[in-house]
């Protein structure tokens, strides 16, 4: 049995396209998506097969063992068809009495940048133990394919925004010998009663689109459809089976959970009474970052200033979901989509979760203020969806305070909710996703001219947030601690002193002029105290330095130049230059820009991965 399996494997011809991908040959780059996250892959390849997605290898499992008996190499070419298979929306399932299809998946969740793997069970005429009658016409199989599609649904209307396919049986990939021992004319095979399993692998781009979502009126779903085409007595037949799968887009780990360059703040004030004097209550709320994970906690800072005679009795946190509905498609230009210019036809608002501050909160009394950090647990299954063909979903965090029966003050902060696995990648897909992310960053660094390599590791999104916070803290404390120490070190360096005791001055005009200044100052000001440069008097807290000679008259620190100006004067050593360059680079860190939804968390248009033509 093992020999038969190896002979079957050796009989499969090697494809030139897979070999080129393994050798690292790159092809002309193309855009994998439009500006909105429901992109249609442009058709730059052949009219029949469209464009090809680069292969990233197979997923890794700690217990996977290859079975030589059932070993069959899965086709490695995944392409985007030039024409969307929209007929799948109307007929997701087609059956025939002589051929059955069943889909088996290897994992419950699949990531963008990785692969969708599994097997397709093909049963013909009831299996190998059934005897075909002589009067039964021959079944000629021509094609078996697997297609992954993304569908947007809204109030009974459907739109397909993603399609990726792979041919399992065609002219380049014959069926196994147990199904069809001899090929027929015109790339068809007269199959015999059998049960076979065809492994498949669909390579996914990093940016797949919005995550799966379901509600009463709208939804986003991904479906894996298998199609078998065959002929019986010259008549064309098709069998199709579809199954829903979970596909999640991978967000850029360098900016998904990183704080904003400046906090997101909102402030509002309410006049409580004007009877004797203006009495007001002011509420300020702020967030360090805009992106939060579904099912996790969200933290918001709140500051209440009560300048009234009434007490603030109640503080409530609300998570508001707003669904925007569109009846007309978004206009487009050659540069991309103009979705921001499209206004919604109507919207639906819903409060998903409420929480009253109760633990340790006694209210804010009159003529007092309160500052605290509050938390709200996000329910699972919530995701922000960028506006597509029919709808878009956004979330807002509302903070409402109550002073009396009819006195309420509310502020609102926009937030973005992402799927947990968009940054916490399953272990089996880490190697594939890491290769895709490194490819993205390598293209971005080469385009910008830096050329710096990038290495992705598990938990990179959390590490990037910690590193950004550390650099920001270092920037805030540099002026009072490190800058002072660095100034003393550089001022006390021997390279900074023009003339030292015991050294003969250089025979130059500068050296003679400095010697004359020293002698003149010592003769005319002999009654003054002379101290060497970079000395510090601990009794008077006065620092002395000398810009032109080895000694100078004592001057207080406030009468001298700033430390930053002293550091920049004179030649620097290579070590000093590296230290200052590293400190300057740490001060230039900035957070991501504000986002309307998850589109800003994905990779930029310049970072789109390359698609190899056929």
XYZ file of C-alpha atoms in Angstrom:
614
model
C 0.000 0.000 0.000
C 2.824 2.380 0.789
C 4.434 1.698 -2.580
C 1.174 2.360 -4.357
C 0.815 5.655 -2.498
C 4.327 6.741 -3.448
C 3.775 5.770 -7.055
C 0.612 7.841 -7.118
C 2.489 10.780 -5.676
C 5.284 10.473 -8.241
C 2.781 10.304 -11.090
C 1.430 13.779 -10.288
C 3.172 16.312 -12.570
C 4.968 19.201 -10.914
C 3.507 22.614 -11.619
C 5.796 25.340 -12.845
C 3.887 28.100 -11.032
C 4.430 26.476 -7.621
C 8.075 26.034 -8.377
C 8.486 29.687 -9.240
C 6.831 30.712 -5.978
C 9.117 28.418 -3.968
C 12.178 29.860 -5.693
C 11.149 33.314 -4.522
C 10.457 34.829 -7.916
C 8.373 37.952 -7.548
C 5.885 39.200 -10.099
C 4.177 42.458 -10.834
C 2.422 43.827 -7.789
C -1.248 44.588 -7.730
C -3.776 45.864 -5.281
C -5.589 43.207 -3.277
C -8.365 45.508 -2.150
C -9.938 48.885 -2.623
C -9.892 51.586 0.042
C -12.890 50.096 1.824
C -12.502 46.623 3.331
C -14.811 44.945 0.796
C -12.304 44.871 -2.036
C -12.725 43.241 -5.435
C -9.435 41.856 -6.651
C -8.630 43.400 -10.026
C -8.391 40.983 -12.931
C -4.898 41.409 -14.339
C -4.319 37.767 -15.181
C -5.881 35.543 -17.755
C -9.614 35.989 -18.415
C -10.399 32.469 -17.212
C -8.422 32.262 -13.993
C -7.759 35.846 -12.864
C -4.838 36.588 -10.526
C -2.770 34.384 -8.255
C -2.215 34.719 -4.492
C 1.338 33.840 -3.333
C 1.688 30.617 -1.369
C 2.866 30.728 2.283
C 3.202 26.991 2.909
C 1.086 24.739 5.102
C -0.135 25.316 8.637
C 1.853 23.610 11.395
C 0.378 21.250 13.958
C 2.229 19.553 16.836
C 0.538 16.179 16.195
C 0.214 16.062 12.411
C 1.604 12.890 10.838
C 1.500 12.314 7.078
C -0.352 9.203 5.950
C 1.478 7.681 2.996
C -1.573 5.685 1.903
C -3.830 8.708 1.430
C -1.048 11.144 0.566
C -1.913 13.475 -2.301
C -0.375 16.852 -2.887
C -2.871 19.708 -2.693
C -2.692 22.207 -5.585
C -0.787 25.271 -4.417
C -2.210 27.803 -6.878
C -4.930 30.053 -5.437
C -6.349 32.634 -7.813
C -9.010 35.314 -7.786
C -11.450 34.671 -10.631
C -11.881 37.505 -13.086
C -15.685 37.073 -12.853
C -17.370 36.751 -9.470
C -19.328 33.471 -9.084
C -22.552 35.312 -8.263
C -24.641 32.243 -9.141
C -23.509 30.834 -5.806
C -25.713 33.404 -4.039
C -28.849 31.926 -5.616
C -27.883 28.243 -5.668
C -25.441 27.423 -2.850
C -26.367 23.725 -3.037
C -26.798 21.467 -6.089
C -27.187 17.683 -5.855
C -27.135 14.675 -8.168
C -27.954 11.058 -7.475
C -24.688 9.696 -8.897
C -22.122 12.067 -7.321
C -21.884 13.333 -3.748
C -19.597 15.996 -2.240
C -18.723 16.637 1.423
C -16.389 19.306 2.854
C -14.054 18.697 5.785
C -12.099 21.601 7.369
C -8.885 21.308 9.377
C -9.581 24.194 11.819
C -12.512 26.280 13.118
C -10.848 29.690 12.457
C -8.690 30.779 9.521
C -6.513 33.872 9.378
C -5.718 36.282 6.593
C -2.176 35.678 5.375
C -2.486 31.954 6.191
C -4.380 29.136 4.438
C -7.759 27.409 4.460
C -7.014 23.692 4.485
C -9.140 20.593 4.450
C -10.405 17.827 2.223
C -13.301 17.182 -0.161
C -14.889 13.755 -0.074
C -16.075 12.655 -3.508
C -18.436 9.667 -3.718
C -19.343 8.279 -7.151
C -22.169 5.805 -7.731
C -22.403 4.770 -4.092
C -18.747 3.815 -3.605
C -16.361 1.051 -4.709
C -18.541 -1.766 -3.349
C -21.445 -0.927 -5.625
C -21.714 -2.592 -9.021
C -22.641 -0.388 -11.945
C -25.187 -1.767 -14.344
C -24.219 -2.162 -17.970
C -27.102 0.100 -19.024
C -25.875 2.932 -16.801
C -24.192 5.631 -18.890
C -20.592 6.559 -18.144
C -19.923 9.597 -15.918
C -17.166 11.791 -17.391
C -15.615 14.086 -14.784
C -14.032 17.311 -16.062
C -13.417 19.587 -13.068
C -13.507 19.797 -9.256
C -12.777 23.148 -7.590
C -12.973 24.856 -4.184
C -13.995 28.514 -3.853
C -14.004 30.820 -0.826
C -16.406 33.765 -1.066
C -17.262 36.688 1.238
C -20.905 37.785 1.260
C -22.530 40.946 2.641
C -26.209 40.609 3.538
C -28.676 43.390 4.356
C -32.479 43.063 4.519
C -32.708 40.271 1.975
C -30.133 41.793 -0.422
C -26.735 40.163 -0.947
C -23.436 41.269 -2.434
C -20.209 39.297 -2.979
C -17.044 41.231 -2.089
C -14.389 38.474 -2.117
C -13.739 35.313 -4.147
C -10.707 32.984 -4.130
C -10.580 29.643 -5.970
C -8.355 26.624 -6.507
C -8.803 23.790 -9.033
C -8.366 20.336 -7.534
C -9.039 18.338 -10.704
C -8.391 19.825 -14.127
C -6.072 19.314 -17.072
C -2.991 19.897 -14.888
C -4.249 17.863 -11.924
C -5.695 14.461 -12.898
C -7.903 12.555 -10.435
C -6.421 9.732 -8.351
C -6.096 6.304 -9.956
C -8.771 4.852 -7.674
C -11.299 7.244 -9.245
C -10.206 7.272 -12.901
C -7.376 4.976 -14.057
C -7.230 6.297 -17.648
C -7.743 9.852 -18.958
C -10.388 10.527 -21.564
C -10.530 12.932 -24.487
C -10.622 16.723 -24.001
C -9.210 16.589 -20.439
C -12.084 14.454 -19.104
C -11.983 11.219 -17.137
C -14.452 8.329 -17.182
C -14.723 7.667 -13.465
C -15.663 4.423 -11.779
C -17.579 3.821 -8.483
C -15.260 5.020 -5.722
C -14.845 7.096 -2.587
C -11.952 9.557 -2.677
C -10.693 12.474 -0.590
C -9.093 15.409 -2.383
C -6.983 17.679 -0.119
C -7.146 21.386 -0.854
C -5.330 24.531 0.275
C -6.465 28.102 -0.356
C -3.824 30.768 0.277
C -5.360 33.930 1.744
C -4.161 37.540 1.478
C -3.582 39.440 4.717
C -6.473 41.855 4.105
C -9.510 39.621 3.654
C -12.272 42.058 4.610
C -14.531 42.515 7.631
C -14.824 39.740 10.234
C -17.940 37.537 10.360
C -20.964 39.243 11.896
C -24.630 38.328 12.334
C -27.704 40.284 13.382
C -31.385 40.338 12.510
C -31.033 42.684 9.536
C -27.396 42.625 8.429
C -24.553 40.136 8.332
C -21.070 39.320 7.020
C -20.257 35.683 6.264
C -17.660 33.586 4.454
C -18.599 30.405 2.618
C -16.447 27.599 1.232
C -18.099 26.098 -1.836
C -17.007 22.962 -3.717
C -18.102 22.404 -7.307
C -17.872 19.286 -9.477
C -18.586 19.472 -13.211
C -19.238 16.294 -15.237
C -21.112 14.961 -18.235
C -23.517 12.077 -18.629
C -24.508 11.118 -22.167
C -23.213 14.466 -23.410
C -25.321 16.504 -20.969
C -23.562 18.900 -18.591
C -24.241 18.535 -14.834
C -22.957 20.265 -11.690
C -22.889 19.316 -8.010
C -22.206 21.966 -5.383
C -21.886 21.908 -1.598
C -21.299 25.004 0.566
C -20.225 25.416 4.166
C -19.813 28.517 6.301
C -16.294 29.208 7.621
C -14.737 31.810 9.927
C -12.099 34.026 8.320
C -10.469 36.935 10.201
C -8.306 39.734 8.792
C -4.925 40.276 10.469
C -4.351 43.846 11.670
C -0.983 45.545 11.659
C 0.610 44.603 15.022
C 2.647 47.834 15.061
C -0.422 50.084 15.384
C -3.415 47.969 16.445
C -3.135 48.554 20.218
C -0.730 51.507 20.227
C -1.852 54.678 21.991
C -2.769 57.747 20.008
C -0.168 60.479 19.612
C -2.427 62.673 21.769
C -5.305 61.457 23.993
C -8.850 61.482 22.648
C -10.750 63.958 24.867
C -14.309 65.251 25.003
C -15.721 67.894 27.360
C -19.167 69.344 27.979
C -20.652 71.680 30.563
C -24.186 71.993 31.909
C -25.771 74.995 33.629
C -27.741 73.768 36.646
C -29.117 77.030 38.004
C -28.951 80.784 37.391
C -30.974 81.958 40.416
C -28.216 83.699 42.381
C -25.106 82.887 40.316
C -24.246 80.621 37.431
C -23.894 77.079 38.749
C -22.306 74.581 36.369
C -21.271 70.957 36.194
C -18.453 70.036 33.809
C -17.687 66.531 32.562
C -14.449 65.563 30.791
C -13.719 62.061 29.456
C -10.656 60.752 27.673
C -9.131 57.649 26.078
C -5.486 56.860 25.403
C -6.320 54.583 22.502
C -9.289 54.071 20.233
C -9.018 50.343 19.469
C -10.363 47.746 21.895
C -10.833 43.977 21.755
C -14.218 42.292 21.769
C -14.841 40.459 25.032
C -12.174 42.431 26.927
C -12.363 45.413 29.291
C -12.357 49.014 28.113
C -10.931 51.748 30.380
C -11.936 55.416 30.280
C -10.811 58.343 32.461
C -13.445 60.721 33.778
C -13.233 64.111 35.514
C -16.301 65.749 37.064
C -16.179 69.340 38.341
C -19.337 70.197 40.318
C -19.705 73.934 40.881
C -23.370 73.792 41.782
C -25.497 73.353 44.877
C -26.697 69.910 43.746
C -24.905 66.578 44.053
C -24.029 64.367 41.090
C -25.816 61.214 42.138
C -25.384 58.819 39.218
C -22.753 58.044 36.585
C -23.603 55.587 33.809
C -21.420 54.052 31.097
C -23.113 52.998 27.846
C -21.898 51.156 24.771
C -23.837 52.397 21.776
C -23.966 50.598 18.418
C -24.901 52.577 15.317
C -25.722 50.805 12.054
C -25.602 52.938 8.914
C -27.708 51.785 5.943
C -27.036 52.744 2.316
C -29.274 52.197 -0.682
C -26.822 53.418 -3.316
C -23.297 52.174 -4.074
C -20.274 54.323 -3.273
C -18.784 56.375 -6.134
C -15.242 55.533 -7.162
C -12.343 57.220 -8.904
C -9.148 55.915 -10.436
C -7.421 56.536 -7.087
C -9.988 54.594 -5.056
C -13.408 54.687 -3.475
C -15.127 57.924 -2.414
C -17.129 56.257 0.329
C -16.603 59.175 2.739
C -18.718 61.362 0.445
C -21.712 59.023 0.693
C -24.383 59.851 3.268
C -26.423 57.066 4.910
C -30.079 56.810 3.965
C -30.995 55.970 7.540
C -29.400 54.640 10.698
C -30.302 52.450 13.642
C -29.013 53.097 17.172
C -28.949 50.532 19.979
C -27.510 50.535 23.519
C -25.667 47.236 23.783
C -24.625 47.357 27.455
C -25.097 49.715 30.415
C -23.211 49.999 33.676
C -23.765 52.233 36.714
C -20.832 53.270 38.862
C -21.578 51.663 42.210
C -18.377 50.212 43.692
C -16.767 52.901 45.855
C -18.667 55.750 44.190
C -20.575 57.955 46.635
C -21.427 60.670 44.144
C -19.841 64.062 43.618
C -20.925 66.523 46.269
C -21.575 70.193 45.596
C -18.558 72.450 45.149
C -16.216 69.479 44.695
C -14.645 67.439 41.928
C -13.853 63.795 41.263
C -11.334 62.072 38.996
C -11.380 58.330 38.391
C -10.760 55.567 35.834
C -13.798 53.474 34.966
C -14.038 50.109 33.233
C -16.691 48.510 31.068
C -16.700 44.896 29.893
C -17.337 44.510 26.174
C -19.592 41.607 25.152
C -18.225 38.975 22.798
C -19.197 38.931 19.158
C -18.989 42.713 18.648
C -16.877 44.075 15.777
C -16.662 47.397 13.974
C -17.400 47.047 10.253
C -16.294 49.584 7.692
C -19.060 50.777 5.389
C -19.466 48.401 2.457
C -22.121 48.163 -0.216
C -25.165 48.177 2.070
C -24.196 48.936 5.683
C -21.525 49.820 8.222
C -21.316 49.423 12.012
C -19.687 51.848 14.452
C -19.487 51.911 18.247
C -19.475 54.778 20.724
C -18.765 54.961 24.444
C -21.241 57.234 26.237
C -20.634 58.682 29.739
C -23.745 60.173 31.337
C -24.057 61.894 34.727
C -27.304 62.758 36.519
C -27.748 65.667 38.920
C -31.508 65.635 39.404
C -34.627 64.178 37.838
C -34.345 66.169 34.601
C -30.702 67.251 34.610
C -28.483 64.953 32.553
C -25.128 65.515 30.908
C -23.720 63.078 28.335
C -20.500 62.942 26.311
C -19.577 60.473 23.579
C -16.283 58.951 22.460
C -15.873 56.925 19.229
C -14.187 53.546 19.637
C -13.201 50.691 17.340
C -13.836 47.070 18.356
C -11.808 44.309 16.706
C -11.928 40.523 16.728
C -9.606 38.937 19.346
C -7.878 36.679 16.812
C -7.013 39.610 14.544
C -4.023 40.269 16.841
C -3.957 37.018 18.876
C -3.184 34.625 16.032
C -3.824 30.869 16.516
C -0.531 28.978 16.996
C -0.948 26.740 13.942
C -1.096 29.775 11.625
C 1.646 31.911 13.224
C 4.375 30.826 10.786
C 2.275 31.629 7.722
C 0.969 34.934 9.068
C 4.459 35.951 10.186
C 5.778 35.414 6.643
C 2.947 37.547 5.221
C 3.450 40.366 7.758
C 7.215 40.399 7.229
C 6.593 40.582 3.486
C 4.318 43.587 4.022
C 6.805 45.440 6.236
C 9.692 44.574 3.916
C 7.870 46.159 0.980
C 7.032 49.215 3.091
C 10.612 49.661 4.329
C 12.076 49.276 0.832
C 9.596 51.810 -0.557
C 10.460 54.333 2.168
C 14.204 53.805 1.680
C 14.971 52.512 5.191
C 15.451 48.893 4.182
C 15.317 47.753 7.812
C 14.270 44.101 8.286
C 11.184 43.230 10.306
C 10.683 40.048 12.303
C 7.236 39.169 13.595
C 6.833 37.250 16.828
C 3.775 36.032 18.696
C 2.261 38.828 20.793
C 3.891 41.567 18.721
C 0.803 43.807 19.023
C 1.030 43.824 22.827
C 4.811 44.334 22.739
C 4.474 47.331 20.400
C 2.008 48.990 22.786
C 4.340 48.490 25.766
C 7.331 49.818 23.831
C 5.436 52.912 22.719
C 4.300 53.634 26.289
C 7.845 53.205 27.601
C 9.279 55.604 25.032
C 6.577 58.141 25.810
C 7.367 57.911 29.538
C 11.053 58.271 28.754
C 10.291 61.371 26.701
C 8.344 62.963 29.566
C 11.086 62.341 32.158
C 14.094 63.109 29.967
C 14.231 66.836 30.681
C 14.657 66.497 34.439
C 16.757 63.354 34.811
C 18.590 61.980 31.794
C 19.196 65.309 30.093
C 20.773 66.697 33.276
C 23.020 63.678 33.634
C 23.916 63.676 29.964
C 24.806 67.383 30.137
C 27.165 66.833 33.077
C 28.820 63.885 31.345
C 29.420 65.747 28.112
C 30.567 68.952 29.827
C 33.071 67.015 31.919
C 34.516 65.113 28.955
C 38.236 65.835 28.210
C 37.305 66.419 24.575
C 35.274 69.442 25.629
C 38.145 71.224 27.416
C 40.208 73.364 25.067
C 43.277 73.633 27.343
C 44.105 71.307 30.227
C 46.680 71.754 32.966
C 49.965 70.065 32.158
C 49.405 70.106 28.392
C 51.310 72.411 26.055
C 49.030 74.529 23.848
C 49.070 73.962 20.126
C 51.133 76.418 18.106
C 48.177 77.980 16.398
C 46.482 81.334 16.542
C 43.651 79.792 18.546
C 46.058 78.298 21.063
C 48.047 81.552 21.470
C 44.843 83.581 21.827
C 43.567 81.216 24.540
C 46.894 81.444 26.419
C 46.784 85.234 26.300
C 43.247 85.247 27.633
C 44.262 83.023 30.537
C 47.214 85.256 31.499
C 45.231 88.456 31.102
C 42.338 87.229 33.176
C 44.579 85.928 35.937
C 46.516 89.240 36.223
C 43.521 91.576 36.128
C 41.153 89.446 38.243
C 43.506 87.870 40.752
C 41.112 88.710 43.585
C 38.337 86.549 42.090
C 37.892 82.819 42.660
C 38.937 80.713 39.692
C 37.540 77.208 39.351
C 38.117 74.550 36.663
C 35.401 73.893 34.101
C 32.456 71.614 34.929
C 32.942 71.973 38.679
C 29.940 72.068 40.997
C 29.712 73.886 44.331
C 27.431 71.855 46.591
C 27.182 74.609 49.219
C 25.795 77.287 46.899
C 24.193 74.976 44.286
C 26.038 76.900 41.577
C 27.581 75.327 38.501
C 30.584 76.753 36.689
C 31.698 76.152 33.132
C 34.132 77.815 30.775
C 33.426 78.224 27.074
C 36.687 79.894 25.952
C 39.474 79.110 28.447
C 40.425 76.718 31.182
C 39.180 79.024 33.965
C 36.564 81.710 34.333
C 34.823 83.897 36.870
C 32.136 82.297 39.023
C 28.589 82.827 37.628
C 25.281 81.511 38.942
C 23.468 78.842 36.924
C 20.487 81.053 36.041
C 22.848 83.594 34.386
C 24.410 81.045 32.098
C 23.233 79.505 28.849
C 20.810 76.566 28.695
C 22.224 73.012 28.956
C 20.860 72.126 25.518
C 22.902 74.927 23.938
C 26.079 73.937 25.757
C 25.694 70.323 24.657
C 25.426 71.292 20.992
C 28.703 73.311 21.035
C 32.051 71.762 20.156
C 33.062 68.446 18.577
C 31.374 65.249 19.776
C 32.803 61.782 20.064
C 31.245 58.834 18.245
C 29.759 57.528 21.517
C 28.195 60.911 22.299
C 26.733 61.110 18.792
C 25.135 57.657 19.110
C 23.639 58.467 22.500
C 22.097 61.731 21.296
C 20.827 60.079 18.103
C 19.111 57.314 20.091
C 17.497 59.817 22.449
C 16.334 61.944 19.531
C 14.791 58.899 17.832
C 12.938 57.920 21.006
C 11.377 61.376 21.205
C 9.942 61.179 17.700
C 7.537 58.293 18.369
C 3.914 58.913 17.537
C 0.756 56.877 17.746
C -1.703 55.923 15.030
C -4.181 58.333 13.558
C -7.861 58.423 14.469
C -9.929 55.730 12.770
C -13.517 55.601 11.614
C -13.421 51.807 11.696
C -11.021 48.871 11.247
C -9.778 50.012 7.819
C -7.028 52.112 9.405
C -5.743 49.129 11.405
C -4.990 47.092 8.297
C -1.932 47.616 6.127
C -1.620 50.696 3.901
C -2.187 50.598 0.165
C 1.573 50.737 -0.363
C 1.885 47.608 1.764
C -0.485 45.433 -0.278
C 1.061 42.103 -1.067
C 2.103 41.142 -4.554
C -0.003 38.857 -6.659
C 1.845 36.691 -9.121
C 0.228 36.311 -12.532
C -0.448 32.897 -13.900
